[in-house]
Amino acid sequence: MKRLIALILIAAAGAAVAMTAAEAGQTAIDNLLDGDTTGRRVFVVPEAYDGGTIEFWNMELTLPAEPGHFVFIDDVPAANWEHDARAVYVTEDGELTVWRVTTPPKDDTALRFEELTDSALWAAFDGVIEYPDHEAIRETARRLEGLVPQTGDRSGENWALLMSGGASQYSNYPRYWNDMSFIYTTLIEVYGYDENKIIVLISDGDDPSGDQSTGASSDLDLDQDGDDDYSLACTHANVIAQMNWLAANLDASDNLFIFTTDHGGSSGGYNTYLNLWNYQQLDDDEFADELDDIPFTQCIVTMEQCFSGGFVDDVDGIPNVVISTAAAYDEYSWAMPPDYKYDEYVYHWTSSVAWNEPGDNPWELDGDAVDADTNDDGIVSALEAFTYAEANDTAGETPQYNDYSGIGSEISLWGPAGLAVIDYEVTASDGDESVPPGGTADIDITIENRGDTAAHSVVAQLSCSDSDISVTQGTINFGTIAAGATADSPYPFEVSVSSGADNPGFYVTDSLVTSTEYNDAAKALTVMVGEFTDDFHDDVEGGDLGWTTEMSSGSQWHIEDYRSHSPDNSWKCGGPNQGYYANNSEDAILSPLVIVNPSDPQFTFWSWHDIQLNDELVIQWGNEYDGWNEIVTFSDSEVDWTEYNYDLTAYAGAIGRIRMELVSNAGNTAEGFYIDDIQVGTPNIDVNLTSFELDSRDEGVLLAWRADNPSEISGYDIYRERVSGGRLVDDGHNALEPLNDRMLTREVDRWLDTSVENGAHYNYYIGVTETSGARRLFGPVGIRHESGSVAVDRLEAPYPCPARGPVTVEFELAEDGPATLAVYDLAGRRVALPLEGELSAGRHSVDWAAEVAGGVYLLRLETADGVLTRRLVIER
C-alpha cells in the first residue's frame, strides 16, 4: 500500500458558487490533469456530500466538513487493482482535497458513480462475456490424445485450486471469469482432470446477486457443458478451509496446480497479498504456510494479480513447488490489449499448456497452434510454459519464476508416472469399521501401477506417530506389479489401539510404497476408534455437550441466556448479552463427532443473527483429517428466530463434526450469531407423542396430548410462540416462552393456558424429557384463540410413520377458506401437492399415495391463519 498523501489545491479566487457534480468533476480534471483525460477514467458521485467518511478497501477517508462532491480518478485503468488512483473532494467554493489511493471506494459509494470520460474507450472491461469455443478446445484435446501421456497413465491424483476474488462487484471485471474459464476448460479437456478434483472459488460463489462490474452474476458453468462447476465464494474462510482440506486429503504421490487471477496489493516491500471477495485478503506468508502443510509430489503455482511476485520469496524453500507470476513484487499486472478479454500473462501461460491460443476474435480458438514444447517430448513443462508466457508478454510487467527443487523442466500438469495407493479398508477384530479402545485391526490396501513399465520390488510400509496406535505388522511385499495393473495386498497391515485412546476419535497412519522404477507413493490411512452416535441433538440446555472452540483463548463462542429459541439458552458468538463480536475474527466452534445417519441425513438448527456488511458465518461439515465442506454461509442479518434445514445425503455414513466460524473484517460489528436446537439426524429418543391437540375455550387454550411410552418419561414442559402476520413475535430475546414454572409429571396430559388474547394466533410446543435425560421438542401446533368457540388450525401427525405405502393426513380448520397441503423434501423442494382448494371449517382427511423416494419429508399445511408442519419418514 502506498503511503497516503493529502494535497490541498485552491481553485481560482472568487466568490463561492454551488457546483453540480459534473462541474466538480471538470474542476478536478482541469486542476489535476490539465484538462487532458487521455488514458484515464474519471468518475463522480452525483449526490452532494456535507463532510462524512468514504470507506476504501484498506482505509477510510474523512471528508472536509463542508458541502462538496466526491471525484475518483483512475490513472491506469488497464492495470489490475491495486494501482495508482486519486480520490478528490471538491467543495462548493472550488477547494480540492486529494488523496493518493490504490483502489476504488467500496461498493456502497462506487456503484453510484457516473463516468465523466468516454466509457466506450474502456467498454471491453465491462463487456458482456462471450464464451470461448469450448468445442475447439475439445478438438485440440482429441488431436493431442495420441501424442502426449494421459492423466490416467500417471501416478497419484491430479488436483487443482483456482481462485478469483474480484474484491467487490465494482472491481470484479468479466475478464477474471474469462481467465478462469480458459484454464478450467483446459484442465478438463486437454489434461483430463476430474471436475470433482478441481476446487473453484470465484467472487461470491453461487449467490445469484450481481457480482461483476457489469451488474451480472458470474456464470457457474465455466466450461459451458450444462453443469455448474463451482459454488464457493472466494472468501478468506473458504480459501483457508479448502487448503486445509487439501492438506488432509492429498498424499505425497499427488499433484497440485494452484491458479490465481484478479487483484493484488502490497503492504510494503516484499509483503504482498491477494485480494479476495468482500475486500478480504490472503497474505503471501499465510499462503506459504498453508501450502507447506499440503503433501504432494509436485505443485505448480501460477499467479496473475498485481504485486504477485511478492509471493515468490515466501514459497522459496518448500520442496517440489514451481511458481510463476505475472509481475514483480512492486509491479502492476495488466489486461491484454486490444480487447482486454483476458489478463496478459495468463493468456499466454494458458495458451502454452492448452497448445492453442485464441485468434483474432479472442473468444474463438481458430486453430492457431501454440508450441511451447521446446524439447519436443510432447509435454509442456512448467519451465516451458513460463518461458513462452514471458517471451510473449508485452505489457511491460516482469514475470517471475522460482524453482527451489530444480524440477521445473521435468514436471507438467500431467503429473509423473508411477505407483498409487488407490484404496484401503480397516477391519476391527469384531468385524466393525471402528476399532474399540484396546482392540486390534487389519488394514488392507490396493496399489495401481499407472506407469508404462512394470514396477519391481514393490514394498508398502505403515507407520504412525501417535502413541495410541501401535503398528504390529508394518511391511507388505507386493513383488512385481505389471504396467497398468492393480494389486491387492497379499496380507494386511496390523495395528493395535491403546485402551486410553480417544473414544470416539480419529487417528492417521502413513503408508509409503517404494519400487525399483518409480518415485515413492504415499497415502494417509485413517483409523476410527470408539463409538460414534448416529444422531445428535443439542438444545443448549445441558452444558457444552462436547463442543470445542479452535482458539486456545479469546473465543467469543459461549452459552448465552439473553436470546434463545427454546427454552432458556443458545450458543452465541459475540459479547455477553447484547455485546458485539470482535473485529478481524476467525472464530470457530466444533460439535462432537457424529455419524450422518444414512436413513435420516439431515441437519437442522434455529438462528437469530445480526451482522455487518462483509462479515459472515460459515457453517461446514467434515473433520480435522478429511477437511471441511461448506453447508451454508450467512452474510446477511435475520433478526427473527428462523429454522434452517440442510440435506447431508452427500455425507451419509461419514463421521465428522459441524463447524461454525464467524469471520469479520476491520469495519463495524454487530450483536452476532445465536444458534439453538441443533440437530443432525433424529434424536435417539424412545418416546413419541401419538396426539397433540388444542381447543379454544372461554378460559383460554386447552392443550391435550398422548405419549406412546409414558413409563419412559420423566416429565413435560409447555412452550408458546405468538404469531402475527406470519412472523414470530417475541420479547426481543427468546422466541419460545416457557409456560410452566416446574416440570409437569408424566401423569399430566392436559394444560390450560389462560394468558391468551382473544383473536391472537399462537404456536404451542411440548418438551418431553425421558428418564434417560434425553429431551425432544414436539410441535408446533397452531391456533387462533376465540373465546367461546373452537377456533383451531390443527395438523395431526401423519400415519403410518414411518410409511412404506399410502399415508393418511388429518387436519382441522378453524374457519372456511383456502388451504394447501404440500410435501417438501429437506432441500426445500416441493415434491407433491396432495390438496389445494377452498375448504369448509372443520375436520378433513387426505389419503396421499406417497409415490416418492425413501427419506425424510415435511408436510406443510398453509391456511389464511398461518402455516403448520409435520415430519414424515418414507421407507423403501
Short mmCIF file of N, CA and C in Angstrom, two decimals, residues 617-715:
data_model
loop_
_atom_site.label_atom_id
_atom_site.label_comp_id
_atom_site.label_asym_id
_atom_site.label_seq_id
_atom_site.Cartn_x
_atom_site.Cartn_y
_atom_site.Cartn_z
N LEU A 617 -20.97 -15.82 8.66
CA LEU A 617 -20.84 -17.05 9.43
C LEU A 617 -20.83 -18.21 8.43
N VAL A 618 -19.78 -19.00 8.48
CA VAL A 618 -19.62 -20.14 7.58
C VAL A 618 -19.89 -21.42 8.38
N ILE A 619 -20.83 -22.23 7.92
CA ILE A 619 -21.15 -23.50 8.57
C ILE A 619 -20.72 -24.63 7.65
N GLN A 620 -19.94 -25.56 8.20
CA GLN A 620 -19.34 -26.63 7.40
C GLN A 620 -19.56 -27.99 8.06
N TRP A 621 -19.40 -29.02 7.25
CA TRP A 621 -19.39 -30.40 7.74
C TRP A 621 -18.05 -31.02 7.37
N GLY A 622 -17.48 -31.83 8.25
CA GLY A 622 -16.24 -32.52 7.93
C GLY A 622 -15.51 -32.91 9.20
N ASN A 623 -14.20 -33.01 9.10
CA ASN A 623 -13.38 -33.30 10.27
C ASN A 623 -11.97 -32.80 10.02
N GLU A 624 -11.14 -32.88 11.07
CA GLU A 624 -9.82 -32.31 11.00
C GLU A 624 -8.91 -33.02 10.00
N TYR A 625 -9.23 -34.25 9.63
CA TYR A 625 -8.34 -35.03 8.78
C TYR A 625 -8.78 -35.03 7.32
N ASP A 626 -10.09 -35.12 7.10
CA ASP A 626 -10.60 -35.16 5.73
C ASP A 626 -10.96 -33.78 5.20
N GLY A 627 -10.90 -32.75 6.06
CA GLY A 627 -11.19 -31.40 5.63
C GLY A 627 -12.66 -31.02 5.84
N TRP A 628 -13.00 -29.80 5.41
CA TRP A 628 -14.31 -29.22 5.68
C TRP A 628 -15.02 -28.87 4.39
N ASN A 629 -16.32 -29.10 4.37
CA ASN A 629 -17.16 -28.81 3.21
C ASN A 629 -18.26 -27.84 3.62
N GLU A 630 -18.41 -26.77 2.85
CA GLU A 630 -19.38 -25.73 3.21
C GLU A 630 -20.81 -26.23 3.08
N ILE A 631 -21.61 -25.98 4.09
CA ILE A 631 -23.05 -26.24 4.05
C ILE A 631 -23.78 -24.96 3.67
N VAL A 632 -23.45 -23.86 4.36
CA VAL A 632 -24.11 -22.59 4.08
C VAL A 632 -23.23 -21.47 4.64
N THR A 633 -23.29 -20.31 4.01
CA THR A 633 -22.64 -19.11 4.51
C THR A 633 -23.70 -18.02 4.67
N PHE A 634 -23.81 -17.46 5.89
CA PHE A 634 -24.71 -16.36 6.15
C PHE A 634 -23.94 -15.05 6.07
N SER A 635 -24.39 -14.13 5.25
CA SER A 635 -23.74 -12.82 5.13
C SER A 635 -24.73 -11.68 5.33
N ASP A 636 -25.97 -12.00 5.67
CA ASP A 636 -27.00 -11.00 5.94
C ASP A 636 -27.61 -11.27 7.31
N SER A 637 -28.20 -10.24 7.89
CA SER A 637 -28.83 -10.38 9.20
C SER A 637 -30.23 -10.98 9.07
N GLU A 638 -30.67 -11.70 10.10
CA GLU A 638 -32.04 -12.21 10.22
C GLU A 638 -32.40 -12.12 11.70
N VAL A 639 -33.04 -11.03 12.08
CA VAL A 639 -33.27 -10.76 13.50
C VAL A 639 -34.65 -11.26 13.94
N ASP A 640 -35.03 -12.40 13.42
CA ASP A 640 -36.14 -13.21 13.93
C ASP A 640 -35.63 -14.64 14.01
N TRP A 641 -36.05 -15.36 15.03
CA TRP A 641 -35.64 -16.75 15.11
C TRP A 641 -36.20 -17.51 13.90
N THR A 642 -35.29 -18.15 13.15
CA THR A 642 -35.65 -18.82 11.90
C THR A 642 -35.04 -20.20 11.89
N GLU A 643 -35.81 -21.18 11.40
CA GLU A 643 -35.30 -22.55 11.30
C GLU A 643 -34.65 -22.75 9.94
N TYR A 644 -33.50 -23.44 9.93
CA TYR A 644 -32.77 -23.76 8.71
C TYR A 644 -32.58 -25.28 8.65
N ASN A 645 -32.75 -25.84 7.46
CA ASN A 645 -32.69 -27.28 7.28
C ASN A 645 -31.86 -27.59 6.05
N TYR A 646 -30.86 -28.49 6.17
CA TYR A 646 -29.96 -28.81 5.07
C TYR A 646 -29.80 -30.32 4.93
N ASP A 647 -29.70 -30.75 3.69
CA ASP A 647 -29.59 -32.16 3.35
C ASP A 647 -28.12 -32.58 3.39
N LEU A 648 -27.81 -33.61 4.18
CA LEU A 648 -26.44 -34.13 4.28
C LEU A 648 -26.30 -35.47 3.57
N THR A 649 -27.15 -35.72 2.58
CA THR A 649 -27.09 -37.01 1.88
C THR A 649 -25.70 -37.28 1.31
N ALA A 650 -25.03 -36.23 0.84
CA ALA A 650 -23.69 -36.40 0.26
C ALA A 650 -22.70 -36.94 1.28
N TYR A 651 -23.02 -36.83 2.57
CA TYR A 651 -22.10 -37.28 3.63
C TYR A 651 -22.70 -38.43 4.44
N ALA A 652 -23.72 -39.08 3.90
CA ALA A 652 -24.37 -40.18 4.61
C ALA A 652 -23.34 -41.24 4.98
N GLY A 653 -23.34 -41.65 6.25
CA GLY A 653 -22.40 -42.65 6.73
C GLY A 653 -21.06 -42.10 7.14
N ALA A 654 -20.79 -40.81 6.84
CA ALA A 654 -19.50 -40.22 7.17
C ALA A 654 -19.47 -39.79 8.63
N ILE A 655 -18.26 -39.75 9.18
CA ILE A 655 -18.06 -39.34 10.56
C ILE A 655 -17.42 -37.96 10.56
N GLY A 656 -17.97 -37.05 11.31
CA GLY A 656 -17.41 -35.71 11.31
C GLY A 656 -18.05 -34.82 12.34
N ARG A 657 -17.86 -33.52 12.13
CA ARG A 657 -18.37 -32.52 13.05
C ARG A 657 -19.08 -31.41 12.26
N ILE A 658 -19.94 -30.69 12.96
CA ILE A 658 -20.44 -29.43 12.45
C ILE A 658 -19.45 -28.35 12.91
N ARG A 659 -19.00 -27.54 11.96
CA ARG A 659 -18.05 -26.46 12.27
C ARG A 659 -18.70 -25.13 11.90
N MET A 660 -18.75 -24.20 12.86
CA MET A 660 -19.36 -22.89 12.63
C MET A 660 -18.31 -21.83 12.92
N GLU A 661 -18.02 -20.98 11.92
CA GLU A 661 -16.96 -19.98 12.07
C GLU A 661 -17.49 -18.59 11.73
N LEU A 662 -17.33 -17.65 12.66
CA LEU A 662 -17.64 -16.26 12.40
C LEU A 662 -16.39 -15.58 11.87
N VAL A 663 -16.53 -14.93 10.71
CA VAL A 663 -15.42 -14.22 10.07
C VAL A 663 -15.82 -12.76 9.96
N SER A 664 -15.00 -11.85 10.50
CA SER A 664 -15.31 -10.43 10.44
C SER A 664 -14.11 -9.66 9.94
N ASN A 665 -14.37 -8.47 9.39
CA ASN A 665 -13.28 -7.63 8.90
C ASN A 665 -12.99 -6.54 9.93
N ALA A 666 -12.29 -5.49 9.50
CA ALA A 666 -11.89 -4.43 10.43
C ALA A 666 -12.94 -3.34 10.57
N GLY A 667 -14.10 -3.48 9.89
CA GLY A 667 -15.14 -2.45 9.95
C GLY A 667 -16.04 -2.60 11.16
N ASN A 668 -17.25 -2.09 11.03
CA ASN A 668 -18.20 -2.13 12.14
C ASN A 668 -18.61 -3.56 12.45
N THR A 669 -19.02 -3.80 13.70
CA THR A 669 -19.52 -5.12 14.09
C THR A 669 -20.96 -4.97 14.60
N ALA A 670 -21.53 -6.08 15.04
CA ALA A 670 -22.93 -6.08 15.48
C ALA A 670 -23.09 -7.13 16.57
N GLU A 671 -24.36 -7.46 16.89
CA GLU A 671 -24.62 -8.31 18.05
C GLU A 671 -24.14 -9.74 17.87
N GLY A 672 -24.14 -10.24 16.64
CA GLY A 672 -23.54 -11.55 16.42
C GLY A 672 -24.53 -12.64 16.09
N PHE A 673 -24.09 -13.90 16.27
CA PHE A 673 -24.85 -15.09 15.91
C PHE A 673 -25.31 -15.84 17.13
N TYR A 674 -26.59 -16.22 17.11
CA TYR A 674 -27.15 -17.14 18.10
C TYR A 674 -27.60 -18.40 17.36
N ILE A 675 -27.25 -19.56 17.88
CA ILE A 675 -27.61 -20.85 17.29
C ILE A 675 -28.27 -21.69 18.38
N ASP A 676 -29.40 -22.32 18.05
CA ASP A 676 -30.11 -23.10 19.06
C ASP A 676 -30.77 -24.31 18.39
N ASP A 677 -31.11 -25.30 19.22
CA ASP A 677 -31.81 -26.51 18.78
C ASP A 677 -31.15 -27.11 17.55
N ILE A 678 -29.92 -27.52 17.73
CA ILE A 678 -29.08 -28.05 16.65
C ILE A 678 -29.28 -29.55 16.58
N GLN A 679 -29.51 -30.05 15.38
CA GLN A 679 -29.85 -31.46 15.25
C GLN A 679 -29.25 -32.04 13.98
N VAL A 680 -28.54 -33.16 14.12
CA VAL A 680 -28.08 -33.97 12.98
C VAL A 680 -28.82 -35.29 13.07
N GLY A 681 -29.64 -35.62 12.05
CA GLY A 681 -30.46 -36.80 12.13
C GLY A 681 -31.60 -36.60 13.10
N THR A 682 -32.13 -37.68 13.62
CA THR A 682 -33.23 -37.64 14.58
C THR A 682 -32.71 -38.07 15.94
N PRO A 683 -33.00 -37.32 17.00
CA PRO A 683 -32.50 -37.70 18.33
C PRO A 683 -32.90 -39.13 18.69
N ASN A 684 -32.01 -39.80 19.37
CA ASN A 684 -32.26 -41.17 19.81
C ASN A 684 -33.16 -41.14 21.04
N ILE A 685 -34.45 -41.04 20.81
CA ILE A 685 -35.41 -40.91 21.90
C ILE A 685 -36.44 -42.03 21.76
N ASP A 686 -36.86 -42.59 22.88
CA ASP A 686 -37.75 -43.75 22.86
C ASP A 686 -39.22 -43.36 22.94
N VAL A 687 -39.52 -42.06 23.05
CA VAL A 687 -40.89 -41.61 23.26
C VAL A 687 -41.35 -40.77 22.08
N ASN A 688 -42.60 -40.97 21.65
CA ASN A 688 -43.23 -40.10 20.67
C ASN A 688 -44.61 -39.73 21.17
N LEU A 689 -45.10 -38.56 20.74
CA LEU A 689 -46.47 -38.17 21.04
C LEU A 689 -47.37 -38.71 19.94
N THR A 690 -48.38 -39.48 20.34
CA THR A 690 -49.33 -40.01 19.35
C THR A 690 -50.43 -39.02 19.04
N SER A 691 -50.64 -38.02 19.91
CA SER A 691 -51.60 -36.97 19.63
C SER A 691 -51.16 -35.70 20.36
N PHE A 692 -51.53 -34.55 19.78
CA PHE A 692 -51.21 -33.25 20.37
C PHE A 692 -52.26 -32.29 19.81
N GLU A 693 -53.27 -31.92 20.64
CA GLU A 693 -54.42 -31.17 20.17
C GLU A 693 -54.63 -29.91 21.00
N LEU A 694 -55.25 -28.89 20.36
CA LEU A 694 -55.56 -27.63 21.02
C LEU A 694 -57.05 -27.34 20.86
N ASP A 695 -57.65 -26.75 21.89
CA ASP A 695 -59.04 -26.29 21.82
C ASP A 695 -59.11 -24.91 22.44
N SER A 696 -59.92 -24.05 21.82
CA SER A 696 -60.13 -22.70 22.33
C SER A 696 -61.35 -22.70 23.23
N ARG A 697 -61.16 -22.30 24.49
CA ARG A 697 -62.24 -22.24 25.48
C ARG A 697 -62.41 -20.81 25.97
N ASP A 698 -63.50 -20.57 26.72
CA ASP A 698 -63.66 -19.26 27.33
C ASP A 698 -62.49 -18.93 28.25
N GLU A 699 -61.99 -19.96 28.94
CA GLU A 699 -60.93 -19.73 29.92
C GLU A 699 -59.55 -19.56 29.28
N GLY A 700 -59.38 -20.03 28.05
CA GLY A 700 -58.07 -19.96 27.41
C GLY A 700 -57.92 -21.06 26.37
N VAL A 701 -56.67 -21.47 26.14
CA VAL A 701 -56.37 -22.53 25.17
C VAL A 701 -56.04 -23.80 25.94
N LEU A 702 -56.76 -24.88 25.63
CA LEU A 702 -56.53 -26.16 26.29
C LEU A 702 -55.66 -27.04 25.42
N LEU A 703 -54.54 -27.51 25.96
CA LEU A 703 -53.66 -28.44 25.28
C LEU A 703 -53.95 -29.84 25.81
N ALA A 704 -54.01 -30.83 24.89
CA ALA A 704 -54.19 -32.23 25.28
C ALA A 704 -53.28 -33.09 24.42
N TRP A 705 -52.65 -34.10 25.04
CA TRP A 705 -51.69 -34.92 24.29
C TRP A 705 -51.66 -36.34 24.84
N ARG A 706 -51.10 -37.25 24.08
CA ARG A 706 -50.89 -38.63 24.48
C ARG A 706 -49.49 -39.05 24.05
N ALA A 707 -48.82 -39.83 24.89
CA ALA A 707 -47.50 -40.36 24.58
C ALA A 707 -47.58 -41.86 24.40
N ASP A 708 -46.72 -42.44 23.54
CA ASP A 708 -46.81 -43.87 23.26
C ASP A 708 -46.07 -44.72 24.27
N ASN A 709 -45.21 -44.12 25.09
CA ASN A 709 -44.42 -44.90 26.04
C ASN A 709 -44.24 -44.09 27.33
N PRO A 710 -45.32 -43.79 28.06
CA PRO A 710 -45.24 -42.87 29.20
C PRO A 710 -44.32 -43.33 30.32
N SER A 711 -44.08 -44.64 30.42
CA SER A 711 -43.21 -45.11 31.51
C SER A 711 -41.77 -44.64 31.34
N GLU A 712 -41.40 -44.24 30.12
CA GLU A 712 -40.04 -43.77 29.86
C GLU A 712 -39.89 -42.25 30.00
N ILE A 713 -40.97 -41.58 30.48
CA ILE A 713 -40.98 -40.12 30.55
C ILE A 713 -40.77 -39.65 31.98
N SER A 714 -39.88 -38.66 32.15
CA SER A 714 -39.73 -38.01 33.45
C SER A 714 -40.74 -36.89 33.62
N GLY A 715 -41.01 -36.14 32.54
CA GLY A 715 -41.98 -35.06 32.65
C GLY A 715 -42.07 -34.25 31.38
#
